[in-house]
CSV table of C-alpha atoms in Angstrom, one decimal:
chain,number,residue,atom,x,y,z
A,27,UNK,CA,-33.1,0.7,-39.3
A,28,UNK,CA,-33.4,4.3,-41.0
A,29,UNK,CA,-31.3,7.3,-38.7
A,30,UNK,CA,-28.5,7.1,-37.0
A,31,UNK,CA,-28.6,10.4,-34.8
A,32,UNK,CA,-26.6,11.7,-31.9
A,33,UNK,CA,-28.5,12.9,-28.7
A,34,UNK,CA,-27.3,16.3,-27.7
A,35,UNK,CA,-28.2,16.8,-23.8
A,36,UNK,CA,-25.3,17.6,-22.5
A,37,UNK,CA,-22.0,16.1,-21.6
A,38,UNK,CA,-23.7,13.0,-19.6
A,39,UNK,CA,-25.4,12.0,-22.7
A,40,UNK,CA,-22.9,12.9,-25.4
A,41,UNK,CA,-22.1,9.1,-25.9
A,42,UNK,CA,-25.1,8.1,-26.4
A,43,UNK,CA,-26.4,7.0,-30.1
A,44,UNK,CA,-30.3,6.6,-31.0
A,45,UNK,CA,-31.3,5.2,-33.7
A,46,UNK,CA,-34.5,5.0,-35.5
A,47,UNK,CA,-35.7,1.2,-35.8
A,48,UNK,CA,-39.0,-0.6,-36.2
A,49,UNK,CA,-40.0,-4.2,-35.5
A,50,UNK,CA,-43.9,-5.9,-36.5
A,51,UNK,CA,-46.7,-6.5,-34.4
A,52,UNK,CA,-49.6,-8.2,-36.0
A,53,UNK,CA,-47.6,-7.5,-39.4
A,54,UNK,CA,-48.0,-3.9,-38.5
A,55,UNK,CA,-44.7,-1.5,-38.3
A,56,UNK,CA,-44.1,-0.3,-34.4
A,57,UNK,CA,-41.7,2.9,-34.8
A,58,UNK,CA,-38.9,2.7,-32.3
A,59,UNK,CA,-36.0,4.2,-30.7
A,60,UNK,CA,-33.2,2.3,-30.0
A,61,UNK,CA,-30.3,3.8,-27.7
A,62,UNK,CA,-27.0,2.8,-27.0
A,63,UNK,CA,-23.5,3.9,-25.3
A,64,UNK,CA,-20.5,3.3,-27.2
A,65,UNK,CA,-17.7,2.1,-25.8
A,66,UNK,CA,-19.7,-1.5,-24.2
A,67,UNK,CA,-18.3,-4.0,-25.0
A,68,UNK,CA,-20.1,-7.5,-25.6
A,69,UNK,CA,-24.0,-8.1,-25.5
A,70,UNK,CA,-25.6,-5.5,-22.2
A,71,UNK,CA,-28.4,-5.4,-20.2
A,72,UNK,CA,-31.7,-4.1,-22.3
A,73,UNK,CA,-34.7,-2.0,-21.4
A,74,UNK,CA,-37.7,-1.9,-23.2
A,75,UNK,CA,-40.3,0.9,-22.5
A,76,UNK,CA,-43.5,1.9,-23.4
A,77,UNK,CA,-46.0,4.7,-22.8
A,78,UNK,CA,-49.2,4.9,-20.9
A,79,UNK,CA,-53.2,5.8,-22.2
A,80,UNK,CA,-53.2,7.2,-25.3
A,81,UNK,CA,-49.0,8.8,-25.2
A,82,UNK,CA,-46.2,9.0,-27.2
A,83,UNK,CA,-42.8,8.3,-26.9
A,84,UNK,CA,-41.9,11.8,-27.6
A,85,UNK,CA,-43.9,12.7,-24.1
A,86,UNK,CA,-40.9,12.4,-22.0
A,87,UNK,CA,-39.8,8.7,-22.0
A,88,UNK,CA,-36.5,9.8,-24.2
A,89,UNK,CA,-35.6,11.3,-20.9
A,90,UNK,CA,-35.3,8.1,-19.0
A,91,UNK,CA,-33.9,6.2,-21.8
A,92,UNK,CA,-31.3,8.5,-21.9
A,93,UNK,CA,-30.5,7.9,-17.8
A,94,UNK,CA,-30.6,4.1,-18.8
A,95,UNK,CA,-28.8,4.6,-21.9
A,96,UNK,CA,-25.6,6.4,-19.4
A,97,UNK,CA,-25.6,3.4,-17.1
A,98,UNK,CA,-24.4,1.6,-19.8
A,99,UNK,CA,-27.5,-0.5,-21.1
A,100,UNK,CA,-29.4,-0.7,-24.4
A,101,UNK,CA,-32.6,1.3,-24.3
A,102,UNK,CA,-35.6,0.2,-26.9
A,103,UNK,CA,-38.5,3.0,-26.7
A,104,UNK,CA,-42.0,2.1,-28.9
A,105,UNK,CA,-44.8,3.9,-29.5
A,106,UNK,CA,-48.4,1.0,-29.8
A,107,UNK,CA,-49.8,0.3,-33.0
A,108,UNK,CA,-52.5,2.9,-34.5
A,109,UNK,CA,-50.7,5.9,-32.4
A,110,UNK,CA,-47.9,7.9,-32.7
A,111,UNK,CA,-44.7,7.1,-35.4
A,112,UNK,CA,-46.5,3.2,-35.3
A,113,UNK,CA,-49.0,2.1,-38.4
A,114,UNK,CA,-52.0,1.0,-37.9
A,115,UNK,CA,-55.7,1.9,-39.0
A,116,UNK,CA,-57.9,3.7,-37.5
A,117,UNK,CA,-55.9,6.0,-35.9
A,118,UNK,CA,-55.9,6.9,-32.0
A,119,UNK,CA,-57.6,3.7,-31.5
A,120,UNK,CA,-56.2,1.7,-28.1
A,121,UNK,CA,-56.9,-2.3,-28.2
A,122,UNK,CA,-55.6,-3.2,-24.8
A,123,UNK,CA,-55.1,-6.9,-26.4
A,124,UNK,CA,-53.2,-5.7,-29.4
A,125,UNK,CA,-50.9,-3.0,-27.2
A,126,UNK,CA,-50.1,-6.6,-25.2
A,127,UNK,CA,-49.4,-8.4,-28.6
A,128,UNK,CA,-47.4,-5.3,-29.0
A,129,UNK,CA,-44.9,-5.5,-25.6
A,130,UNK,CA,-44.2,-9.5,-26.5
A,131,UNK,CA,-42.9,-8.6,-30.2
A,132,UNK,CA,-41.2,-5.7,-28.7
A,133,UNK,CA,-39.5,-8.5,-26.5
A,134,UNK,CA,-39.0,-10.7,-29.1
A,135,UNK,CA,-37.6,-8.0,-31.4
A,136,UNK,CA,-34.6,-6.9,-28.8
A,137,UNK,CA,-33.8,-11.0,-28.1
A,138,UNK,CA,-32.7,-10.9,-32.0
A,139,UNK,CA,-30.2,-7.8,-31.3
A,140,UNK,CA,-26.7,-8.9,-31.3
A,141,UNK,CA,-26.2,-6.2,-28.4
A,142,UNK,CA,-28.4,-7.3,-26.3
A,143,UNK,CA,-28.1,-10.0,-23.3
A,144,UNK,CA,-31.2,-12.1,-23.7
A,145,UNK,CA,-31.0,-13.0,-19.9
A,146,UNK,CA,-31.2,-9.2,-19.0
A,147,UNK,CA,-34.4,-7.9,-20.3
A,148,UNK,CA,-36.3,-5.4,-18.3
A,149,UNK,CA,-39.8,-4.2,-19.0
A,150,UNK,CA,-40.4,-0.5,-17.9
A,151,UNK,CA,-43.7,0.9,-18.6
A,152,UNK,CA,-45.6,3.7,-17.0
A,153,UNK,CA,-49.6,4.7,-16.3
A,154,UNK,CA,-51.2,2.4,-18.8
A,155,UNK,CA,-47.9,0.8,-19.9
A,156,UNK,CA,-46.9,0.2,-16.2
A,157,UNK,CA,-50.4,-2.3,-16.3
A,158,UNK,CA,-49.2,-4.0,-19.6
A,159,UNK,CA,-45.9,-4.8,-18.6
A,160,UNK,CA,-47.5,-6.3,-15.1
A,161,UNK,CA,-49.5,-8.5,-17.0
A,162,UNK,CA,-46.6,-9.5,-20.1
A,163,UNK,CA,-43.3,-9.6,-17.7
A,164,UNK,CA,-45.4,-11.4,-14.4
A,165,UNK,CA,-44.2,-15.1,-14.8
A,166,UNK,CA,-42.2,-14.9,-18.5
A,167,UNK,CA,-39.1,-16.5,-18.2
A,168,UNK,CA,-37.8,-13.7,-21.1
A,169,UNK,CA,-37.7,-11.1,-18.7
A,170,UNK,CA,-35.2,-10.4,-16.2
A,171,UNK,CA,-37.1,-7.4,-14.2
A,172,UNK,CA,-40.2,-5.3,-14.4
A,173,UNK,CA,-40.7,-1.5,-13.7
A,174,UNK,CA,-43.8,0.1,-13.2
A,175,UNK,CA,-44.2,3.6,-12.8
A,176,UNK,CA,-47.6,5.3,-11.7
A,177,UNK,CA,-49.1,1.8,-13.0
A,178,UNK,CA,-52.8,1.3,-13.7
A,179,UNK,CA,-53.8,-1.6,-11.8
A,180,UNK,CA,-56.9,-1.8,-11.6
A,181,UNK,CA,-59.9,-1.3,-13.6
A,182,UNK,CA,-62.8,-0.7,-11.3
A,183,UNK,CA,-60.3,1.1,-9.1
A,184,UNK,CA,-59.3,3.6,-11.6
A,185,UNK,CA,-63.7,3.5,-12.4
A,186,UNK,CA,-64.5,4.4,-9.7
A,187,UNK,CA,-62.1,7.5,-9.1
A,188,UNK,CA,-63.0,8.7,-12.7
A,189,UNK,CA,-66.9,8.4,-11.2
A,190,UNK,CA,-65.6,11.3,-8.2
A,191,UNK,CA,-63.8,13.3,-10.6
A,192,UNK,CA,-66.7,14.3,-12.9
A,193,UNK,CA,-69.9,12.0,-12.8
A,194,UNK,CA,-72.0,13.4,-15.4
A,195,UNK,CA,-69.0,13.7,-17.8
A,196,UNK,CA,-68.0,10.0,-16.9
A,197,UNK,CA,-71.8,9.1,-17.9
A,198,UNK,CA,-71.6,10.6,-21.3
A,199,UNK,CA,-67.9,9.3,-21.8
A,200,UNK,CA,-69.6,5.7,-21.2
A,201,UNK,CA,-72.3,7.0,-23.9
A,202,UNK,CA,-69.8,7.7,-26.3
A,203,UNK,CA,-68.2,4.4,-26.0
A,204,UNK,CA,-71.2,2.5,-26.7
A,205,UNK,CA,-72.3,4.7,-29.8
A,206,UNK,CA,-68.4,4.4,-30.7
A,207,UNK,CA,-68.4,0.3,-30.9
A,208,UNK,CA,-71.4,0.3,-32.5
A,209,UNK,CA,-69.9,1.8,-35.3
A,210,UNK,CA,-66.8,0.2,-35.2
A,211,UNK,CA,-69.5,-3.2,-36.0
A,212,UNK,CA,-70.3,-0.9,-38.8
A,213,UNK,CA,-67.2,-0.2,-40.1
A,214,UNK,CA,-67.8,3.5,-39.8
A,215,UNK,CA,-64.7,5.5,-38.5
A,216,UNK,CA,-63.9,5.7,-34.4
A,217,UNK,CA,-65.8,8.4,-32.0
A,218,UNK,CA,-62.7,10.2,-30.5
A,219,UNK,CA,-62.6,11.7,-26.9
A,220,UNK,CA,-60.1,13.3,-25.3
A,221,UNK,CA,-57.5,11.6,-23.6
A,222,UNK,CA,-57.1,14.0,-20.6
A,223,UNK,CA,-59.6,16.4,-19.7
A,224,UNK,CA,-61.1,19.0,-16.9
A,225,UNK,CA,-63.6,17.9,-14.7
A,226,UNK,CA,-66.4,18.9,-16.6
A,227,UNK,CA,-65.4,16.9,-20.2
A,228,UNK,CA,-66.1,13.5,-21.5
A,229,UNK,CA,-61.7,12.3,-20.8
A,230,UNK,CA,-60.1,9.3,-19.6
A,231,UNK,CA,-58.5,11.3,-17.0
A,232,UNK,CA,-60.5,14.1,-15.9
A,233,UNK,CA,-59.5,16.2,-13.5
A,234,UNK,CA,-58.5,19.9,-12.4
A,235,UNK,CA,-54.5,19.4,-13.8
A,236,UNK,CA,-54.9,16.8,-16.3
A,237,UNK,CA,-54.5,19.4,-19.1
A,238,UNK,CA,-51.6,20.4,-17.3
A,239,UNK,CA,-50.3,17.8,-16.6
A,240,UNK,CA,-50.6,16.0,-19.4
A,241,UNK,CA,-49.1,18.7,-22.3
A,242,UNK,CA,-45.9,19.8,-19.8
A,243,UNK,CA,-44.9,16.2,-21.0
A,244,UNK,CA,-45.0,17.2,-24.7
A,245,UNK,CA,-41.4,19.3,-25.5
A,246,UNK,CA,-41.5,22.8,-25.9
A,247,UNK,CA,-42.5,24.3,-28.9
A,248,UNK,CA,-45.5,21.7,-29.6
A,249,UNK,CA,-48.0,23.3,-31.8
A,250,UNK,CA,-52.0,22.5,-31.9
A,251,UNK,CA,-53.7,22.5,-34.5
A,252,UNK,CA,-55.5,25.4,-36.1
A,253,UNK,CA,-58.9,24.0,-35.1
A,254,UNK,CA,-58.2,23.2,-31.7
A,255,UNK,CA,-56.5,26.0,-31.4
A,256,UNK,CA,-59.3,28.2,-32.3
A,257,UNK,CA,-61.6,26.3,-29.7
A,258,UNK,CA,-59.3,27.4,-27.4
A,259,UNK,CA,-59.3,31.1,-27.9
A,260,UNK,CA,-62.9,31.0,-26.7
A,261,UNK,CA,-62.4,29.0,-23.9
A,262,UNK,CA,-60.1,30.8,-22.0
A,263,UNK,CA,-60.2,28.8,-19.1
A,264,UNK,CA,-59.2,26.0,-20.4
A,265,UNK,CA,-56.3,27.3,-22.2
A,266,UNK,CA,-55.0,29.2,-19.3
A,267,UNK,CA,-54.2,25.6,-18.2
A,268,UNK,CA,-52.1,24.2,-21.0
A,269,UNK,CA,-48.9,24.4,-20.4
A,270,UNK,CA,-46.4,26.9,-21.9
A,271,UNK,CA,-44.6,24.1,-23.9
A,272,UNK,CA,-47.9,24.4,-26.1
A,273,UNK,CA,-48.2,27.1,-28.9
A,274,UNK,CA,-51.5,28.3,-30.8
A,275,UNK,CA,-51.6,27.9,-34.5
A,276,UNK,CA,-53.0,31.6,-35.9
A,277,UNK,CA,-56.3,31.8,-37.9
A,278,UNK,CA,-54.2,32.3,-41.1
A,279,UNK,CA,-51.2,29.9,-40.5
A,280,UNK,CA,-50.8,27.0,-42.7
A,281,UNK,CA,-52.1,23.9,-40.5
A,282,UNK,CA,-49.0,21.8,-38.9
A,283,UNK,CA,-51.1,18.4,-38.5
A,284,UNK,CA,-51.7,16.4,-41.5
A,285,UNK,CA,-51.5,12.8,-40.8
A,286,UNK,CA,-53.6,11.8,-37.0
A,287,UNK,CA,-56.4,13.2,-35.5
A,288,UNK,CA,-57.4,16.0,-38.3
A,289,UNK,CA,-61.1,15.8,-36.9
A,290,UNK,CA,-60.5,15.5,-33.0
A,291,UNK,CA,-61.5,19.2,-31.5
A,292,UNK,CA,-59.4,17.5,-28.1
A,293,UNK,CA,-56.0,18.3,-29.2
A,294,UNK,CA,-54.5,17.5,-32.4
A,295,UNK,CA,-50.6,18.3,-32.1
A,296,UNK,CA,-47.1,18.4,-34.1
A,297,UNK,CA,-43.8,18.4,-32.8
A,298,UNK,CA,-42.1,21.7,-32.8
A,299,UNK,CA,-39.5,20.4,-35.5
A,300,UNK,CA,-42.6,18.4,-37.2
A,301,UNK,CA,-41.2,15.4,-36.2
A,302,UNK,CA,-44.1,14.0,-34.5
A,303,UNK,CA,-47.6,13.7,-34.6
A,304,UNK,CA,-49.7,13.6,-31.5
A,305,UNK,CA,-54.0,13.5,-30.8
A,306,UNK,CA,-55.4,14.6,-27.5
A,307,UNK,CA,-58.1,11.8,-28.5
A,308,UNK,CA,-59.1,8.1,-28.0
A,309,UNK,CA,-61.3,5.9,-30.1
A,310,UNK,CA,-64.6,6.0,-27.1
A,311,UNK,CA,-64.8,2.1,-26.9
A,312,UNK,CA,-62.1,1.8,-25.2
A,313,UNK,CA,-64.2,2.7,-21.9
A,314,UNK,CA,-66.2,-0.4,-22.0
A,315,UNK,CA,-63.0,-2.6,-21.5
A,316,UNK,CA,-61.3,-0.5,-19.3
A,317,UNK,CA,-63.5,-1.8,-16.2
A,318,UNK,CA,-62.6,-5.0,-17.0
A,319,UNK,CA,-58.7,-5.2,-17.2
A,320,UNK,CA,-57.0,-5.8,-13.7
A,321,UNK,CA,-53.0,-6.1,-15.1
A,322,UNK,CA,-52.0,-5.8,-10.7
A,323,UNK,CA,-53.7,-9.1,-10.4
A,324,UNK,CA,-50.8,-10.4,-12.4
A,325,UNK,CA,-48.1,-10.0,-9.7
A,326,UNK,CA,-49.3,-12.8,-7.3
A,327,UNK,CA,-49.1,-14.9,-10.0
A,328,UNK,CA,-45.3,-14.0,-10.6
A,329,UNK,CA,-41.7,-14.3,-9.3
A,330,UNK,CA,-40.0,-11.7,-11.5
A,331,UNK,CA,-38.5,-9.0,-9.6
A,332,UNK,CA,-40.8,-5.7,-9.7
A,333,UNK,CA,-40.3,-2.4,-8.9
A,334,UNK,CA,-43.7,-0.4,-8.3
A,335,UNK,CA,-43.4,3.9,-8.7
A,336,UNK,CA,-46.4,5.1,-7.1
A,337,UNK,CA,-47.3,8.4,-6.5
A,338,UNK,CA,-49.3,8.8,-3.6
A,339,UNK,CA,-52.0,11.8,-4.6
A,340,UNK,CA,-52.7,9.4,-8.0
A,341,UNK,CA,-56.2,9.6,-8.8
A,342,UNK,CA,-55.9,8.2,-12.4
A,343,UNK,CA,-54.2,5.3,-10.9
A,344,UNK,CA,-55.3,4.5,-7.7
A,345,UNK,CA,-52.4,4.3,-5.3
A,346,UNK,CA,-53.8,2.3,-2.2
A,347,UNK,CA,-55.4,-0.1,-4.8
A,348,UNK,CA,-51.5,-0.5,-6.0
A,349,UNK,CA,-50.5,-0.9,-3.0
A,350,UNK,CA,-53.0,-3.4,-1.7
A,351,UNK,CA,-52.4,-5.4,-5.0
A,352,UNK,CA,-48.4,-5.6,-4.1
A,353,UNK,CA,-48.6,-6.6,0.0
A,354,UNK,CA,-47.6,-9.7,0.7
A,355,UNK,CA,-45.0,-10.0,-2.4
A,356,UNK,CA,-41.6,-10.7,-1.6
A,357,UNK,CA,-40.7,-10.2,-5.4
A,358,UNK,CA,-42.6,-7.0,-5.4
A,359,UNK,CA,-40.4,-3.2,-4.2
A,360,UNK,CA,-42.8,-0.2,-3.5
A,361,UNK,CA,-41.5,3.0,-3.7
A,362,UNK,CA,-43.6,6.0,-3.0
A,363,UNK,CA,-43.7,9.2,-4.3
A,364,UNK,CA,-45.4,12.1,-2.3
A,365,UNK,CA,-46.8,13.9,-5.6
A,366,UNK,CA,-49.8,13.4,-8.7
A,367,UNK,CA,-49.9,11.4,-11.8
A,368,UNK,CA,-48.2,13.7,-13.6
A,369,UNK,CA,-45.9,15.4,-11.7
A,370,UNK,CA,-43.2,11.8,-11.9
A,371,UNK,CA,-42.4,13.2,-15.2
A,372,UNK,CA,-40.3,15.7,-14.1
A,373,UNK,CA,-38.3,17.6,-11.5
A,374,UNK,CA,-37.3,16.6,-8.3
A,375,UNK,CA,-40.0,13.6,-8.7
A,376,UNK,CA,-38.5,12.7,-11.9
A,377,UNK,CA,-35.0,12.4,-10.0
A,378,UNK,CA,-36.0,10.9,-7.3
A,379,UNK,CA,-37.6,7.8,-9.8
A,380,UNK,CA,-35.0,7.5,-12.3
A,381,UNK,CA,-32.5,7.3,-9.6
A,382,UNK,CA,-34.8,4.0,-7.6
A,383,UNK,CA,-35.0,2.4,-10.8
A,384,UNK,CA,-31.5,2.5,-12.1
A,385,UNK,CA,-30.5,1.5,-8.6
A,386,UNK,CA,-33.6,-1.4,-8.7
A,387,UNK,CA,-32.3,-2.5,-12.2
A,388,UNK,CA,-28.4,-2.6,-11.5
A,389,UNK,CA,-28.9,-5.1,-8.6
A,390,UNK,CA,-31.5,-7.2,-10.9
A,391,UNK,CA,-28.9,-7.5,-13.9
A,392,UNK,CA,-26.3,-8.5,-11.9
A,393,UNK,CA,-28.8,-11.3,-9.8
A,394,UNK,CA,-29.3,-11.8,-13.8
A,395,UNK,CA,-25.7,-12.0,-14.6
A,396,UNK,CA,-24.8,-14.2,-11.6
A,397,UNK,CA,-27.4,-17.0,-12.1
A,398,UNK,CA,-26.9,-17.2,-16.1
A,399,UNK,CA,-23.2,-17.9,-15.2
């Protein structure tokens, strides 16, 4: 719908076309990235993915789509309403019901794409996103196969972890939430916390390598803002955990963020080309729903084919809850990962995951393929 822009990773991926398109949700714009591989012929086999709490799209998913993208498929990567590239006011605010509403236009946006085989339509979503696509792909006809990597599954689950990770800073995250929808009955602008966090702050995820974790998703060359950045300088153990694709902004350097998050001290960021915008920061009430939102419950409910990516040392996502939530499914594949939350993202994890999946979708396509015929 606006760019039309090669993807230069290399001779694997040289094929590959991604193009900048958007599709409504709510009447609000979702940004998008749509890949495809010339040289297809007739409508493929589509993949629709979204991030987890609080991410981007920029945050490592353009390295799967492009994997799926080489197999031959078309790839269609959103970021949810009120974050990233996506409209939506206030900003950095996460409505679990309105990122659902956002996965079934997304859906309903790639069945109008002549490119597209409406009988092979995968949803692929990962922390956060791996719950919604539980709960949107379990038992819709629309959708051919589901893949959930590192999936939240459960609310009192993951609750209950957070509790172990950092009691005291849980309590005053569950503080902030109730002050924050307070004011959102008031109309007055959102409490932001930070998304990921140490031990010690009020964060969704909290724990020792959350920071870590969390920016070595981000591309190199990622910039914080000037406040954050001078937050950090004093806080030097807290920096010293960042990772290195995160640079400082300098006291007297004009500041790179201007659109999301200007007022979050969490982590307001810009893409290293400024082609993104990024917040370290949540709207607070979202911690009084997150309790009550159980997407793995979803699966018994369900015949579609699912592929679960768990990864066994998850705290942000329980693993043996996943687990528990998937025995007894013949629809539903488990296949374990011997690492953290983060660490799927990349390396030999990374691998290891793109490689199950792509295997996981080829044989659901052609199941796909075979019974539409």
């Amino acid at each position: 719908m606006a760019t039309d822009e090669p993807i230069d990773r290399g001779e694997a991926a040289a094929a590959i076309r991604r193009r900048d398109v958007e599709f409504l949700s709510g009447g609000v714009p979702c940004a998008a990235w749509l890949y495809s591989a010339p040289g297809t012929s007739g409508p493929r086999p589509m993949v629709i993915m979204g991030h987890g709490l609080g991410a981007v799209r920029e945050m490592r998913l353009e390295a799967f789509a492009e994997r799926f993208a080489a197999n031959g498929w078309s790839v269609l990567v959103f970021d949810y309403r009120h974050l990233g590239a996506s409209g939506g006011q206030p900003r950095q605010l996460l409505d679990i019901d309105r990122q659902l509403a956002d996965w079934r236009a997304a859906v309903d946006f790639a069945r109008t794409l002549s490119e597209v085989d409406v009988e092979r339509i995968a949803l692929w979503g990962t922390s956060f996103g791996g719950g919604h696509v539980l709960q949107v792909g379990s038992g819709n006809p629309q959708v051919a196969a589901i893949v959930a990597q590192c999936p939240f599954t459960d609310g009192p689950a993951s609750l209950i972890s957070r509790l172990r990770t950092g009691p005291l800073s849980a309590v005053a995250l569950m503080a902030a939430g109730i002050l924050d929808t307070a004011c959102s009955w008031l109309g007055i602008k959102p409490i932001l916390m930070p998304m990921a966090g140490t031990s010690w702050m009020p964060a969704f995820v909290a724990s020792p390598d959350a920071i870590a974790g969390a920016s070595a998703l981000l591309p190199p060359g990622t910039r914080l803002s000037r406040r954050t950045s001078a937050l950090l300088r004093r806080l030097s153990s807290v920096r010293a955990r960042l990772s290195q694709n995160i640079e400082l902004t300098i006291a007297d350097e004009r500041e790179p963020v201007t659109t999301v998050g200007r007022d979050s001290i969490w982590g307001v960021l810009r893409g290293p080309d400024n082609n993104f915008d990024a917040a370290n920061a949540l709207a607070a009430r979202l911690v009084l729903r997150l309790p009550l939102y159980r997407p793995g419950r979803a699966m018994a409910r369900s015949g579609v084919p699912t592929l679960l990516c768990v990864c066994d040392n998850d705290a942000a996502a329980p693993a043996e809850t996943t687990k528990l939530r998937a025995r007894g499914l013949a629809h539903v594949h488990v296949e374990t990962y011997p690492c953290d939350h983060f660490d799927i993202y990349l390396g030999t994890y990374f691998e290891d995951a793109v490689r199950d999946q792509i295997d996981f979708l080829t044989k659901q396509f052609a199941k796909a393929a075979r019974t539409a015929s």
